[in-house]
Structure formats: structure tokens, C-alpha cells
Amino acid sequence: MREALDPWQFVTAAYAIGAITTLAMVAGSWLSMRRAEKRRDKVREIQ
Amino acid sequence: MTGTGLRAKHQRLVLLGVALAVLLVAGLLAAWALRNQASYFYVPSEILAKPPEADRSVRLGGMVVRGSMKDAPDGVTVNFLVTDGKQQVPVRFAGIRPALFVEGSGVVAEGHWTDGLFTADNLLAKHDEKYTPREMQGMTTDQAHKAIAETK
Amino acid sequence: MHGFANPARFLRIATWATPLCLIAGLLIASAALVWGVGFGPADALQGDVVRIIYLHVPTAWLGMMGWSSIAIASFVEIVWRHPLAGIAARAAALPGAVFTALCLITGSIWGRPAWGTWWVWDGRLTSMLVLLFLYFGYMALAGATQHDEAPGQGQGRMAAIFGLIGAVNIPIIHYSVLWWNSLHQPPSLSVSGVVTGTGPMATSFVVPLLTSVLGFTLIYTGVVLARMRMILADSQAEARLRRKAMAAQARSGALAEGW
């Protein structure tokens, strides 16, 4: 009695989680940076 | 002004509370891991030198001795020897074996030590730090490295 | 205001370095993953499941790298009161925590087929989980004190001190597999093993793995730069608003004595 698991299911799951999380982190950090810099520039314009 | 000031202070207090709780959990986890000098398992020479009580659940780790794996007639039970290079002890296990549990490879068995036999309730496969391409299966690591060097 | 001289120089570089790091990192990491997963060899013992390594090792490296950045930046913040250092430490926390979580998740997914278990409380896995909790604690502390005027002063220092103390865990993670019997295997990569090609890991695994580590490190650098720019822009905007409010209040004659 030996366990037989499909390795590709585990590989696919790991890469799906990894890709989604990494891309979400990159996009989130980039967008919040752009938002913060836009706000700063707007605040500077108003005298 | 005072309203937002109070709210900010309150928020800071809550966050500090969260930080402290998190630290406490981290500390407890560390203490949990550090029990038994933080070793995850006994090796055969340790279990022979200082046998644990029969009712205590312990882990035994080592290499499965080549040629020692014997299937019992019931088709579920397997007997094998585990070694740490100095001593070896017999192990019995009945159940589903992990795919990477093979002779000459590492194993961690969870179970009980009774009268010179380790009865395992669960088997975990432990692999070493070596990674060898499947095409070079059967070669030793040194042979594989030679083969790689020759094809360069 | 002397602190804003250096942030200006930082912004000049970060403006082009941020997108460069992110794009180059994403390209290199994707190429390494396609290479390793699609065309690399399967392991003789583990088979195809070994391919998780091209994600697991970079995330583990960056989880530890993240806290090392926090500790170094915190040290600079405490000793030299450099305003950018406090910002850098805060910026490194989220990517560090995300990569630590990814390391634990991918390790768990790898552990099920390779070891026969999703999780064990051995030294390596537990110390890595402690690192994740340390990140949570750091982020809570940094969040609680981020509105202080100057980094490196007053409550802002608490996060920095916490960052330094937490660094104790980094060598524990590294040596956990050597000090104690653990289910996790000892390190496969070493400088001498990689340079001579005689390490325990065959070269056909090492090359895509190191490429992946490079790609993810660039992504990490890009995310830290982006978050530094975000924190900097927020504090600049707040400083400007505060000055304006003070000026307006002074004009209306409502002078508070404390000023």
C-alpha cells in the first residue's frame, strides 16, 4: 500500500498561489505609490 | 481636535495590544519548538541508550537500511531497520506509506518504543539535501557530476 | 528640514529604478520559472514535485532578506537618525511578510507529497512561522507609530528596536537544520558548491534556481522602492498640509502658545 499522488497538482497549486500573490503585491504597491505621489503633487499645487 | 486625538491614541493602544499578543504567540511557539532541546526526533543510538517509556509517543529518525524492508503477508504491514550509521533498530508499520519512503532514504516514524521494537503509527519521508536529475538515476552523485563535467 | 535633501536625491534615482527593477524582475523570474518547471529535469527521488523549489527557495531567501533589511535600516535609523532609513525599514515589512507567507505555503504544498505531511513542528518550520509572526508584530508597531513627526524619535524608535531584536531569529532559521534533528533537509546551496559545481545539488537545478532568486530579488527591490516612495509622498503631503494649517491659523490670529 503506497500513496500515489499526482505531483503536477501540487506544482500547479503552488505556482498559482505564488503568481497571484506576487502580482497582487506588485500591482498594489505600484498603484498606492502612484496615488500617494499624485496626492502630494496636488497638495503642493494649492498655495 | 481632541476627538481625533483620542481616537488616534485609542487606535495606537489597540495596535500595541495586537503587537504584544503577536509577540506572546511567537514566544509560545518558540517554547513549543524548543521542548526536547528542539530536536524533532530520536536517532537509533539515542533511543537505545535512553529508551523512552512505552506509553510515551516519540519519533524515531534515520535511514532505512537497504535490503531490510520486508512486507508482511497481510499486505499492509511492513518491517524494516532504521540506522544512524552507528546502531540500527527494527520498526513495524501498518498503513499507507508515503511515496518517497524507500530503502536507503531517510524516514521519520511516529509511534512507541516497546521492548526493542518501534511500532509506528505514522511514517514521514525525509529526503536529504541532494538533488539529482532523473536521467542520472542509478548513478551516485559523484558519478553524476562526472557525467555532467564530461558533457560540458 | 535637512532630512528632505537626501529624499530628493533618493527620488531622482527611485523614479527610474522602481519600474526598472519591477519589470526586469518579473521578466527574469517568469523566464526562470518556465525554464525550471517546463524544461528542467525531474529529481531522481522526488520526481516532478521538486519543481516547487524554483518558487520555495526564492521566497524563503526574501523572507529572511526582508527582516535583514529591516534590521540594518533600523540600526541606521537609531544610530544616525537618517530619515530615509526608517522609511526603508517600514517599506521592507510587507514584501518580507508576503514572501515569508509564500515560503510557508509553498513548503506546505511541497511537504505533502514529499514528506507525507502538510506541516510538522520541527525547528526550521517553526522558526520560519515565528518570522511571519514577527513581521505581523512589526507592521502593527510601525503602523501604530507612523504618524510621528520624525522617524527615529520617540515612539518611532520602538519599531526600530523591535526590528533589531527580531533579527535574532534569522540565524536561528539558518542553523535550525544543523543544530537540531529536523524533517527539513540541510542546505543544498553553498558558495563553494555552486562555484565548483560539486555541491549536493546538480547544476541543472542550480542554474534556473539562481536565476529565479535573482528575478524575485529584483521584484522585492522594486516593491521596497515603490513603498518607500509611497511613505515619502504621504509624509511630504502631510507636512505640507500641516504647514498650511499652521499658516492659516497664524493669519486668523488664533495663536497657540505652544508654538
Tab-separated table of C-alpha atoms in Angstrom:
chain	number	residue	atom	x	y	z
A	1	MET	CA	0.000	0.000	0.000
A	2	ARG	CA	1.812	3.025	-1.242
A	3	GLU	CA	0.475	6.521	-1.564
A	4	ALA	CA	0.192	7.703	-5.185
A	5	LEU	CA	-0.314	11.450	-5.625
A	6	ASP	CA	-0.244	13.425	-8.854
A	7	PRO	CA	2.806	15.723	-8.446
A	8	TRP	CA	1.561	18.214	-11.033
A	9	GLN	CA	-1.499	19.096	-8.932
A	10	PHE	CA	0.825	20.235	-6.152
A	11	VAL	CA	3.185	22.069	-8.538
A	12	THR	CA	0.255	23.873	-10.210
A	13	ALA	CA	-1.311	24.856	-6.881
A	14	ALA	CA	1.992	26.238	-5.566
A	15	TYR	CA	2.651	28.302	-8.699
A	16	ALA	CA	-0.938	29.595	-8.930
A	17	ILE	CA	-0.785	30.894	-5.345
A	18	GLY	CA	2.739	32.251	-5.847
A	19	ALA	CA	1.972	34.075	-9.108
A	20	ILE	CA	-1.320	35.597	-7.931
A	21	THR	CA	0.136	36.793	-4.607
A	22	THR	CA	3.313	38.234	-6.154
A	23	LEU	CA	1.440	40.052	-8.932
A	24	ALA	CA	-1.139	41.398	-6.469
A	25	MET	CA	1.665	42.696	-4.225
A	26	VAL	CA	3.491	44.357	-7.156
A	27	ALA	CA	0.300	45.936	-8.549
A	28	GLY	CA	-0.929	47.042	-5.115
A	29	SER	CA	2.393	48.647	-4.157
A	30	TRP	CA	2.718	50.381	-7.542
A	31	LEU	CA	-0.837	51.766	-7.521
A	32	SER	CA	-0.683	53.013	-3.919
A	33	MET	CA	2.650	54.675	-4.722
A	34	ARG	CA	1.116	56.449	-7.723
A	35	ARG	CA	-1.899	57.512	-5.633
A	36	ALA	CA	0.306	58.906	-2.840
A	37	GLU	CA	2.541	60.816	-5.265
A	38	LYS	CA	-0.457	62.280	-7.088
A	39	ARG	CA	-1.900	63.472	-3.777
A	40	ARG	CA	1.425	65.049	-2.803
A	41	ASP	CA	1.667	66.872	-6.127
A	42	LYS	CA	-1.909	68.129	-5.771
A	43	VAL	CA	-1.236	69.377	-2.227
A	44	ARG	CA	1.863	71.207	-3.495
A	45	GLU	CA	-0.065	72.934	-6.275
A	46	ILE	CA	-2.622	74.520	-3.917
A	47	GLN	CA	-0.908	77.536	-2.413
B	1	MET	CA	-9.081	68.090	17.513
B	2	THR	CA	-9.435	66.299	20.844
B	3	GLY	CA	-11.844	63.769	19.321
B	4	THR	CA	-9.454	62.666	16.579
B	5	GLY	CA	-6.567	62.819	19.042
B	6	LEU	CA	-8.351	60.441	21.362
B	7	ARG	CA	-9.272	58.120	18.502
B	8	ALA	CA	-5.665	58.057	17.268
B	9	LYS	CA	-4.461	57.248	20.772
B	10	HIS	CA	-7.089	54.528	21.080
B	11	GLN	CA	-6.042	53.092	17.712
B	12	ARG	CA	-2.410	53.135	18.809
B	13	LEU	CA	-3.316	51.307	22.018
B	14	VAL	CA	-5.221	48.612	20.105
B	15	LEU	CA	-2.332	48.152	17.674
B	16	LEU	CA	0.163	47.918	20.545
B	17	GLY	CA	-2.084	45.293	22.119
B	18	VAL	CA	-2.100	43.346	18.862
B	19	ALA	CA	1.697	43.625	18.675
B	20	LEU	CA	2.096	42.296	22.212
B	21	ALA	CA	-0.349	39.431	21.596
B	22	VAL	CA	1.549	38.511	18.436
B	23	LEU	CA	4.845	38.551	20.367
B	24	LEU	CA	3.339	36.306	23.012
B	25	VAL	CA	2.172	33.800	20.394
B	26	ALA	CA	5.628	33.880	18.799
B	27	GLY	CA	7.260	33.229	22.158
B	28	LEU	CA	4.914	30.349	22.943
B	29	LEU	CA	5.591	28.808	19.538
B	30	ALA	CA	9.329	29.080	20.133
B	31	ALA	CA	8.970	27.413	23.531
B	32	TRP	CA	6.847	24.673	21.955
B	33	ALA	CA	9.534	24.069	19.341
B	34	LEU	CA	12.355	24.108	21.866
B	35	ARG	CA	10.991	21.277	24.012
B	36	ASN	CA	13.360	18.282	23.998
B	37	GLN	CA	16.215	20.574	23.007
B	38	ALA	CA	14.205	21.365	19.858
B	39	SER	CA	15.115	18.083	18.204
B	40	TYR	CA	12.320	16.709	16.134
B	41	PHE	CA	13.221	13.036	16.592
B	42	TYR	CA	15.473	10.477	18.303
B	43	VAL	CA	18.114	8.648	16.270
B	44	PRO	CA	18.626	4.873	16.887
B	45	SER	CA	21.702	5.200	19.153
B	46	GLU	CA	19.829	7.744	21.324
B	47	ILE	CA	16.725	5.577	21.656
B	48	LEU	CA	18.872	2.554	22.596
B	49	ALA	CA	20.953	4.493	25.120
B	50	LYS	CA	17.976	6.220	26.779
B	51	PRO	CA	14.811	4.278	25.952
B	52	PRO	CA	11.621	6.337	26.446
B	53	GLU	CA	8.685	4.909	28.437
B	54	ALA	CA	6.496	2.559	26.415
B	55	ASP	CA	3.389	4.737	26.743
B	56	ARG	CA	5.127	7.876	25.529
B	57	SER	CA	4.618	8.882	21.904
B	58	VAL	CA	8.029	9.561	20.333
B	59	ARG	CA	9.614	9.998	16.922
B	60	LEU	CA	12.464	7.959	15.500
B	61	GLY	CA	14.522	9.199	12.556
B	62	GLY	CA	17.254	7.687	10.408
B	63	MET	CA	17.996	5.896	7.166
B	64	VAL	CA	16.078	2.818	6.030
B	65	VAL	CA	18.688	0.039	5.812
B	66	ARG	CA	18.973	-1.295	2.238
B	67	GLY	CA	17.533	-4.768	1.860
B	68	SER	CA	15.810	-4.649	5.248
B	69	MET	CA	12.288	-3.781	4.061
B	70	LYS	CA	10.040	-6.877	4.389
B	71	ASP	CA	6.344	-6.910	3.555
B	72	ALA	CA	4.184	-8.981	5.905
B	73	PRO	CA	1.729	-11.474	4.300
B	74	ASP	CA	-1.254	-9.262	5.242
B	75	GLY	CA	-0.158	-6.768	2.561
B	76	VAL	CA	-0.408	-3.766	4.883
B	77	THR	CA	2.321	-4.265	7.463
B	78	VAL	CA	5.955	-3.599	6.679
B	79	ASN	CA	9.049	-4.320	8.802
B	80	PHE	CA	12.324	-2.542	8.271
B	81	LEU	CA	15.521	-1.442	10.041
B	82	VAL	CA	16.427	2.178	10.708
B	83	THR	CA	20.069	3.198	11.180
B	84	ASP	CA	22.000	6.314	12.132
B	85	GLY	CA	25.292	4.824	10.970
B	86	LYS	CA	26.144	3.545	14.470
B	87	GLN	CA	23.174	1.478	15.653
B	88	GLN	CA	20.088	0.080	13.990
B	89	VAL	CA	16.627	-0.647	15.361
B	90	PRO	CA	13.647	-2.599	13.930
B	91	VAL	CA	10.462	-0.711	13.024
B	92	ARG	CA	6.994	-2.036	12.242
B	93	PHE	CA	4.353	-0.023	10.421
B	94	ALA	CA	0.867	-0.853	9.144
B	95	GLY	CA	-0.776	1.676	6.868
B	96	ILE	CA	-0.340	3.779	3.757
B	97	ARG	CA	3.321	4.545	3.078
B	98	PRO	CA	4.411	7.911	1.657
B	99	ALA	CA	5.572	7.750	-1.970
B	100	LEU	CA	9.146	8.720	-1.113
B	101	PHE	CA	9.562	6.117	1.648
B	102	VAL	CA	12.218	3.876	0.046
B	103	GLU	CA	15.250	1.862	1.121
B	104	GLY	CA	18.431	3.874	1.567
B	105	SER	CA	16.446	7.062	2.131
B	106	GLY	CA	15.560	8.976	5.282
B	107	VAL	CA	12.475	8.322	7.387
B	108	VAL	CA	10.855	9.788	10.496
B	109	ALA	CA	8.489	7.367	12.265
B	110	GLU	CA	5.959	8.487	14.898
B	111	GLY	CA	4.997	5.839	17.431
B	112	HIS	CA	6.079	3.918	20.538
B	113	TRP	CA	9.242	2.141	21.660
B	114	THR	CA	8.426	-1.180	23.333
B	115	ASP	CA	10.950	-3.923	24.157
B	116	GLY	CA	13.349	-3.252	21.326
B	117	LEU	CA	10.721	-2.729	18.630
B	118	PHE	CA	9.476	0.620	17.341
B	119	THR	CA	5.803	0.429	16.402
B	120	ALA	CA	4.997	3.337	14.086
B	121	ASP	CA	1.554	4.942	13.767
B	122	ASN	CA	2.713	7.256	11.022
B	123	LEU	CA	5.655	7.466	8.606
B	124	LEU	CA	7.190	10.636	7.178
B	125	ALA	CA	9.721	10.531	4.355
B	126	LYS	CA	12.839	12.654	4.984
B	127	HIS	CA	14.931	13.448	1.954
B	128	ASP	CA	18.488	14.720	2.010
B	129	GLU	CA	19.994	17.861	0.511
B	130	LYS	CA	20.962	16.121	-2.734
B	131	TYR	CA	19.124	16.918	-5.945
B	132	THR	CA	19.957	14.681	-8.910
B	133	PRO	CA	18.222	14.764	-12.317
B	134	ARG	CA	16.100	11.705	-13.019
B	135	GLU	CA	18.137	10.938	-16.175
B	136	MET	CA	21.096	10.209	-13.912
B	137	GLN	CA	19.177	7.884	-11.627
B	138	GLY	CA	21.282	4.943	-10.551
B	139	MET	CA	24.476	6.949	-10.628
B	140	THR	CA	25.936	8.193	-7.396
B	141	THR	CA	26.212	11.943	-7.004
B	142	ASP	CA	29.938	11.779	-7.819
B	143	GLN	CA	29.265	9.795	-10.991
B	144	ALA	CA	26.555	12.248	-11.958
B	145	HIS	CA	28.907	15.165	-11.501
B	146	LYS	CA	31.493	13.403	-13.638
B	147	ALA	CA	28.878	12.816	-16.332
B	148	ILE	CA	27.929	16.497	-16.242
B	149	ALA	CA	31.594	17.540	-16.423
B	150	GLU	CA	32.180	15.254	-19.416
B	151	THR	CA	29.252	16.609	-21.415
B	152	LYS	CA	30.385	20.208	-20.933
C	1	MET	CA	14.103	70.089	7.122
C	2	HIS	CA	17.646	68.869	6.479
C	3	GLY	CA	16.199	65.395	6.006
C	4	PHE	CA	14.442	66.310	2.791
C	5	ALA	CA	17.713	66.971	0.986
C	6	ASN	CA	18.501	63.254	0.877
C	7	PRO	CA	14.968	62.111	-0.050
C	8	ALA	CA	15.214	64.405	-3.093
C	9	ARG	CA	18.321	62.540	-4.252
C	10	PHE	CA	16.615	59.231	-3.443
C	11	LEU	CA	13.594	60.198	-5.547
C	12	ARG	CA	15.765	61.111	-8.533
C	13	ILE	CA	17.143	57.565	-8.592
C	14	ALA	CA	13.975	55.753	-7.493
C	15	THR	CA	11.891	57.349	-10.251
C	16	TRP	CA	13.533	55.184	-12.898
C	17	ALA	CA	14.881	52.394	-10.643
C	18	THR	CA	11.428	51.330	-9.397
C	19	PRO	CA	9.846	50.392	-12.760
C	20	LEU	CA	13.197	49.026	-13.985
C	21	CYS	CA	13.528	46.619	-11.043
C	22	LEU	CA	9.896	45.520	-11.229
C	23	ILE	CA	9.830	44.876	-14.989
C	24	ALA	CA	13.269	43.222	-15.120
C	25	GLY	CA	12.416	41.142	-12.052
C	26	LEU	CA	9.078	39.950	-13.433
C	27	LEU	CA	10.701	39.038	-16.779
C	28	ILE	CA	13.671	37.201	-15.249
C	29	ALA	CA	11.540	35.389	-12.654
C	30	SER	CA	8.968	34.259	-15.261
C	31	ALA	CA	11.734	33.068	-17.584
C	32	ALA	CA	13.401	31.112	-14.759
C	33	LEU	CA	10.099	29.526	-13.678
C	34	VAL	CA	9.156	28.497	-17.246
C	35	TRP	CA	12.674	27.130	-17.708
C	36	GLY	CA	12.749	25.178	-14.448
C	37	VAL	CA	9.154	23.962	-14.435
C	38	GLY	CA	8.720	23.355	-18.148
C	39	PHE	CA	12.148	22.226	-19.290
C	40	GLY	CA	14.228	21.444	-16.207
C	41	PRO	CA	14.872	17.895	-15.016
C	42	ALA	CA	12.756	15.956	-12.531
C	43	ASP	CA	14.505	14.775	-9.380
C	44	ALA	CA	15.638	11.146	-9.250
C	45	LEU	CA	13.902	10.535	-5.899
C	46	GLN	CA	11.183	13.184	-5.702
C	47	GLY	CA	10.140	13.292	-9.365
C	48	ASP	CA	8.249	16.292	-10.749
C	49	VAL	CA	7.204	17.702	-7.384
C	50	VAL	CA	10.773	19.038	-6.951
C	51	ARG	CA	9.820	21.864	-9.351
C	52	ILE	CA	8.224	23.762	-6.449
C	53	ILE	CA	11.818	24.587	-5.438
C	54	TYR	CA	12.038	27.423	-8.012
C	55	LEU	CA	9.376	29.265	-6.003
C	56	HIS	CA	10.084	27.977	-2.495
C	57	VAL	CA	13.784	28.880	-2.267
C	58	PRO	CA	13.495	32.489	-3.603
C	59	THR	CA	10.571	33.217	-1.249
C	60	ALA	CA	12.482	31.741	1.718
C	61	TRP	CA	15.561	33.827	0.827
C	62	LEU	CA	13.492	37.014	0.529
C	63	GLY	CA	11.546	36.333	3.721
C	64	MET	CA	14.880	36.326	5.566
C	65	MET	CA	16.298	39.115	3.388
C	66	GLY	CA	13.259	41.255	4.300
C	67	TRP	CA	13.970	41.102	8.012
C	68	SER	CA	17.703	41.620	7.431
C	69	SER	CA	16.784	44.834	5.552
C	70	ILE	CA	14.535	45.905	8.446
C	71	ALA	CA	17.315	45.215	10.973
C	72	ILE	CA	20.028	47.064	9.013
C	73	ALA	CA	17.744	50.024	8.251
C	74	SER	CA	16.591	50.133	11.897
C	75	PHE	CA	20.198	50.207	13.045
C	76	VAL	CA	20.943	53.129	10.707
C	77	GLU	CA	17.736	54.833	11.882
C	78	ILE	CA	18.649	54.533	15.553
C	79	VAL	CA	22.336	55.382	15.265
C	80	TRP	CA	22.399	58.088	12.574
C	81	ARG	CA	18.768	59.260	12.671
C	82	HIS	CA	18.741	59.069	8.899
C	83	PRO	CA	15.120	59.766	7.880
C	84	LEU	CA	15.262	57.505	4.820
C	85	ALA	CA	16.347	54.522	6.927
C	86	GLY	CA	13.129	54.493	8.946
C	87	ILE	CA	11.143	54.705	5.717
C	88	ALA	CA	13.165	51.849	4.173
C	89	ALA	CA	12.583	49.630	7.225
C	90	ARG	CA	8.824	50.214	7.085
C	91	ALA	CA	8.783	49.663	3.308
C	92	ALA	CA	10.509	46.272	3.603
C	93	ALA	CA	7.960	44.823	6.057
C	94	LEU	CA	5.095	43.988	3.683
C	95	PRO	CA	7.134	42.300	0.909
C	96	GLY	CA	9.101	40.430	3.573
C	97	ALA	CA	5.907	39.178	5.203
C	98	VAL	CA	4.330	38.237	1.855
C	99	PHE	CA	7.405	36.235	0.795
C	100	THR	CA	7.609	34.531	4.203
C	101	ALA	CA	3.950	33.521	3.899
C	102	LEU	CA	4.554	32.263	0.338
C	103	CYS	CA	7.554	30.273	1.572
C	104	LEU	CA	5.420	28.608	4.254
C	105	ILE	CA	2.549	27.921	1.816
C	106	THR	CA	4.727	26.501	-0.971
C	107	GLY	CA	6.703	24.496	1.587
C	108	SER	CA	3.489	23.035	2.956
C	109	ILE	CA	2.285	22.120	-0.548
C	110	TRP	CA	5.683	20.531	-1.229
C	111	GLY	CA	5.729	18.723	2.116
C	112	ARG	CA	2.509	16.813	1.483
C	113	PRO	CA	3.782	14.735	-1.492
C	114	ALA	CA	7.486	14.729	-0.483
C	115	TRP	CA	7.296	14.038	3.264
C	116	GLY	CA	3.737	12.799	3.627
C	117	THR	CA	2.617	15.726	5.802
C	118	TRP	CA	1.466	19.323	5.321
C	119	TRP	CA	3.160	20.551	8.490
C	120	VAL	CA	5.492	19.420	11.270
C	121	TRP	CA	6.693	21.366	14.315
C	122	ASP	CA	10.396	20.948	13.569
C	123	GLY	CA	12.997	23.665	14.122
C	124	ARG	CA	13.076	25.035	10.563
C	125	LEU	CA	9.332	25.247	10.002
C	126	THR	CA	8.610	26.656	13.457
C	127	SER	CA	11.318	29.335	13.275
C	128	MET	CA	10.008	30.386	9.844
C	129	LEU	CA	6.474	30.649	11.270
C	130	VAL	CA	7.871	32.757	14.129
C	131	LEU	CA	9.389	35.052	11.463
C	132	LEU	CA	5.919	35.565	9.951
C	133	PHE	CA	4.507	36.496	13.369
C	134	LEU	CA	7.449	38.865	13.910
C	135	TYR	CA	6.503	40.617	10.639
C	136	PHE	CA	2.894	40.957	11.858
C	137	GLY	CA	4.122	42.424	15.143
C	138	TYR	CA	6.487	44.802	13.347
C	139	MET	CA	3.772	46.023	10.981
C	140	ALA	CA	1.380	46.632	13.882
C	141	LEU	CA	4.082	48.580	15.761
C	142	ALA	CA	5.154	50.571	12.711
C	143	GLY	CA	1.510	51.310	11.883
C	144	ALA	CA	0.840	52.499	15.444
C	145	THR	CA	3.757	54.928	15.354
C	146	GLN	CA	3.864	56.028	11.711
C	147	HIS	CA	2.250	59.430	12.338
C	148	ASP	CA	5.091	60.667	14.476
C	149	GLU	CA	6.814	63.713	13.013
C	150	ALA	CA	10.345	62.401	12.708
C	151	PRO	CA	11.421	58.810	12.229
C	152	GLY	CA	13.952	57.528	14.717
C	153	GLN	CA	12.486	59.541	17.572
C	154	GLY	CA	10.066	58.814	20.378
C	155	GLN	CA	7.646	56.041	19.575
C	156	GLY	CA	9.042	55.616	16.059
C	157	ARG	CA	12.050	54.053	17.737
C	158	MET	CA	10.001	51.199	19.173
C	159	ALA	CA	9.558	49.662	15.727
C	160	ALA	CA	13.283	50.065	15.058
C	161	ILE	CA	14.235	48.389	18.344
C	162	PHE	CA	11.763	45.593	17.626
C	163	GLY	CA	13.320	45.201	14.166
C	164	LEU	CA	16.759	44.792	15.728
C	165	ILE	CA	15.647	42.307	18.406
C	166	GLY	CA	13.713	40.216	15.892
C	167	ALA	CA	16.879	39.764	13.822
C	168	VAL	CA	17.956	37.131	16.378
C	169	ASN	CA	15.565	34.770	14.613
C	170	ILE	CA	17.403	34.957	11.263
C	171	PRO	CA	20.481	32.898	12.283
C	172	ILE	CA	18.157	30.548	14.188
C	173	ILE	CA	16.265	29.842	10.947
C	174	HIS	CA	19.510	29.257	9.060
C	175	TYR	CA	21.125	26.945	11.609
C	176	SER	CA	17.925	25.167	12.727
C	177	VAL	CA	18.559	22.277	10.321
C	178	LEU	CA	22.160	21.919	11.522
C	179	TRP	CA	21.670	22.325	15.292
C	180	TRP	CA	18.670	20.049	15.688
C	181	ASN	CA	17.331	16.889	14.078
C	182	SER	CA	14.673	18.159	11.705
C	183	LEU	CA	12.476	16.803	8.962
C	184	HIS	CA	13.686	19.619	6.722
C	185	GLN	CA	16.955	18.765	4.943
C	186	PRO	CA	20.209	20.763	5.424
C	187	PRO	CA	21.118	23.497	2.898
C	188	SER	CA	21.785	22.355	-0.675
C	189	LEU	CA	23.377	25.566	-1.889
C	190	SER	CA	26.735	26.914	-0.787
C	191	VAL	CA	29.107	29.358	-2.452
C	192	SER	CA	31.850	26.758	-2.909
C	193	GLY	CA	29.372	24.112	-4.125
C	194	VAL	CA	27.904	26.458	-6.728
C	195	VAL	CA	31.267	27.783	-7.943
C	196	THR	CA	32.881	24.368	-8.347
C	197	GLY	CA	29.700	22.613	-9.470
C	198	THR	CA	30.263	19.809	-6.937
C	199	GLY	CA	27.593	20.757	-4.388
C	200	PRO	CA	24.805	18.371	-3.401
C	201	MET	CA	22.509	19.974	-5.976
C	202	ALA	CA	23.159	19.188	-9.652
C	203	THR	CA	23.947	22.161	-11.908
C	204	SER	CA	20.790	21.641	-13.993
C	205	PHE	CA	18.794	22.594	-10.859
C	206	VAL	CA	21.180	25.283	-9.609
C	207	VAL	CA	21.180	27.487	-12.740
C	208	PRO	CA	17.397	28.055	-13.097
C	209	LEU	CA	17.124	28.302	-9.293
C	210	LEU	CA	19.707	31.091	-9.012
C	211	THR	CA	18.081	32.863	-11.981
C	212	SER	CA	14.752	32.695	-10.160
C	213	VAL	CA	16.371	34.024	-6.964
C	214	LEU	CA	17.780	36.960	-8.972
C	215	GLY	CA	14.381	37.699	-10.556
C	216	PHE	CA	12.493	37.607	-7.256
C	217	THR	CA	15.163	39.728	-5.552
C	218	LEU	CA	14.658	42.397	-8.242
C	219	ILE	CA	10.867	42.223	-7.704
C	220	TYR	CA	11.449	42.616	-3.964
C	221	THR	CA	13.750	45.611	-4.527
C	222	GLY	CA	11.177	47.230	-6.829
C	223	VAL	CA	8.374	46.730	-4.289
C	224	VAL	CA	10.519	48.181	-1.463
C	225	LEU	CA	11.362	51.236	-3.633
C	226	ALA	CA	7.685	51.720	-4.558
C	227	ARG	CA	6.634	51.521	-0.901
C	228	MET	CA	9.422	53.927	0.133
C	229	ARG	CA	8.145	56.416	-2.464
C	230	MET	CA	4.606	55.922	-1.142
C	231	ILE	CA	5.580	56.539	2.503
C	232	LEU	CA	7.746	59.510	1.479
C	233	ALA	CA	4.966	61.086	-0.621
C	234	ASP	CA	2.465	60.620	2.219
C	235	SER	CA	4.755	62.270	4.772
C	236	GLN	CA	5.587	65.116	2.369
C	237	ALA	CA	1.903	65.750	1.707
C	238	GLU	CA	1.120	65.671	5.421
C	239	ALA	CA	3.994	68.024	6.243
C	240	ARG	CA	2.763	70.456	3.595
C	241	LEU	CA	-0.830	70.309	4.888
C	242	ARG	CA	0.358	70.836	8.456
C	243	ARG	CA	2.401	73.889	7.488
C	244	LYS	CA	-0.563	75.310	5.598
C	245	ALA	CA	-2.875	74.773	8.570
C	246	MET	CA	-0.376	76.485	10.840
C	247	ALA	CA	-0.040	79.430	8.467
C	248	ALA	CA	-3.831	79.782	8.203
C	249	GLN	CA	-4.186	79.661	11.954
C	250	ALA	CA	-1.454	82.269	12.390
C	251	ARG	CA	-3.178	84.542	9.880
C	252	SER	CA	-6.536	84.312	11.655
C	253	GLY	CA	-4.807	85.400	14.817
C	254	ALA	CA	-5.573	82.273	16.754
C	255	LEU	CA	-2.038	81.797	18.019
C	256	ALA	CA	-1.480	78.918	20.352
C	257	GLU	CA	1.176	79.425	22.951
C	258	GLY	CA	2.929	76.146	22.455
C	259	TRP	CA	4.117	77.262	19.014
